[in-house]
Amino acid sequence: MPGPTLLISDLHLSASRPRTTTALLALLAGPAREASALYILGDLFDYWIGDEDVDDPAVRPVVDALAAVSAAGTAVSFMHGNRDFLVGARFAAAAGARLLPDPLLLDLDGVPTLLMHGDTLCIEDAGYNRFRATVRDPAWQQAFLDRPVAARREEAQRLRAISEHEKKSKSAEIMDVTPSEVLRMLRTHGYPRLVHGHTHRPALHLHPVDGYACERWVLPDWRDAATGLRAAGGRLQRF
Ligand code: LP5
Ligand code: MN
């Protein structure tokens, strides 16, 4: 019997919150070993300035533990989030992970399941979408990665502060997914199930689409606990 599939996102690992890293290392040394696959759906890291971050002393144990669980037989996959969109090939090789496109339609025990980080579902957040279009441009990314590590880190911290400031004047609705976009994604990419993170509003939503009762599972962040979804036998459950 193949083991379960685990799905997690929004850990926001950072040297300033070592307990979250400890919780991930426990998951990787324990339950993830019995799993056949582990999907990390973005924002594993609080921010990522380029794959030089693999050598950061706070990051190295995470990369090594991912590599160990991958070598032990759990297929590890990583999707970019809005914080760690610069995770690249060097991280993937060091962690034994496969980099996933967003969205990805996955056959999860026979149930078509669309996996996304979730930021692209927030189409009414105009400020964010302008920012995203810039930083996802390959030419912009290359120019950014050509800058010295210290300058990149400073820029990332500056941007974090701007983002926190901007969010204060945005409504909760604007920062949540746009319902019409959820429906559009389900219609164009996959019934009957969508799993995403990003909003930090864990829930199971039911969306009727063209006569199908589609499920939308929103992953929790790891601020308070190490939580996610466990798929086995065609069913999803929180862990
Ligand atoms: O992250 P979260 O959940 O708190 O908020 C997000 C959106 N914010 C972001 C920005 C990230 O927090 C910071 C980026 C991480 C660093 C990556 C390192 C390398 C890149 C460095 C690039 C210079 O994603 C937030 C959403 C919220 O989710 C809800 O969905 O609202 O979006 C914003 O707040 C963005 C602002 O609206 C617009 C910011 C404009 C910044 C302009 C400065 C110019 C920067 C130059 C590069 C484009
Ligand atoms: Mn996010």
PDB file of N, CA and C in Angstrom, residues 160-169:
ATOM      1  N   ARG A 160       9.559  43.776   2.566  1.00  0.00           N
ATOM      2  CA  ARG A 160       8.694  43.192   3.597  1.00  0.00           C
ATOM      3  C   ARG A 160       8.016  44.331   4.370  1.00  0.00           C
ATOM      4  N   ALA A 161       8.792  45.364   4.697  1.00  0.00           N
ATOM      5  CA  ALA A 161       8.235  46.480   5.463  1.00  0.00           C
ATOM      6  C   ALA A 161       7.178  47.217   4.641  1.00  0.00           C
ATOM      7  N   ILE A 162       7.463  47.438   3.355  1.00  0.00           N
ATOM      8  CA  ILE A 162       6.484  48.108   2.487  1.00  0.00           C
ATOM      9  C   ILE A 162       5.208  47.271   2.424  1.00  0.00           C
ATOM     10  N   SER A 163       5.383  45.956   2.279  1.00  0.00           N
ATOM     11  CA  SER A 163       4.224  45.064   2.153  1.00  0.00           C
ATOM     12  C   SER A 163       3.357  45.120   3.415  1.00  0.00           C
ATOM     13  N   GLU A 164       4.007  45.065   4.583  1.00  0.00           N
ATOM     14  CA  GLU A 164       3.238  45.117   5.843  1.00  0.00           C
ATOM     15  C   GLU A 164       2.483  46.444   5.953  1.00  0.00           C
ATOM     16  N   HIS A 165       3.144  47.533   5.534  1.00  0.00           N
ATOM     17  CA  HIS A 165       2.517  48.845   5.578  1.00  0.00           C
ATOM     18  C   HIS A 165       1.317  48.892   4.633  1.00  0.00           C
ATOM     19  N   GLU A 166       1.513  48.409   3.410  1.00  0.00           N
ATOM     20  CA  GLU A 166       0.441  48.437   2.396  1.00  0.00           C
ATOM     21  C   GLU A 166      -0.764  47.614   2.834  1.00  0.00           C
ATOM     22  N   LYS A 167      -0.483  46.490   3.502  1.00  0.00           N
ATOM     23  CA  LYS A 167      -1.584  45.586   3.873  1.00  0.00           C
ATOM     24  C   LYS A 167      -2.549  46.231   4.862  1.00  0.00           C
ATOM     25  N   LYS A 168      -2.027  47.188   5.634  1.00  0.00           N
ATOM     26  CA  LYS A 168      -2.872  47.872   6.633  1.00  0.00           C
ATOM     27  C   LYS A 168      -4.038  48.605   5.976  1.00  0.00           C
ATOM     28  N   SER A 169      -3.824  49.062   4.737  1.00  0.00           N
ATOM     29  CA  SER A 169      -4.897  49.818   4.087  1.00  0.00           C
ATOM     30  C   SER A 169      -5.681  48.969   3.082  1.00  0.00           C
TER      31      SER A 169
END
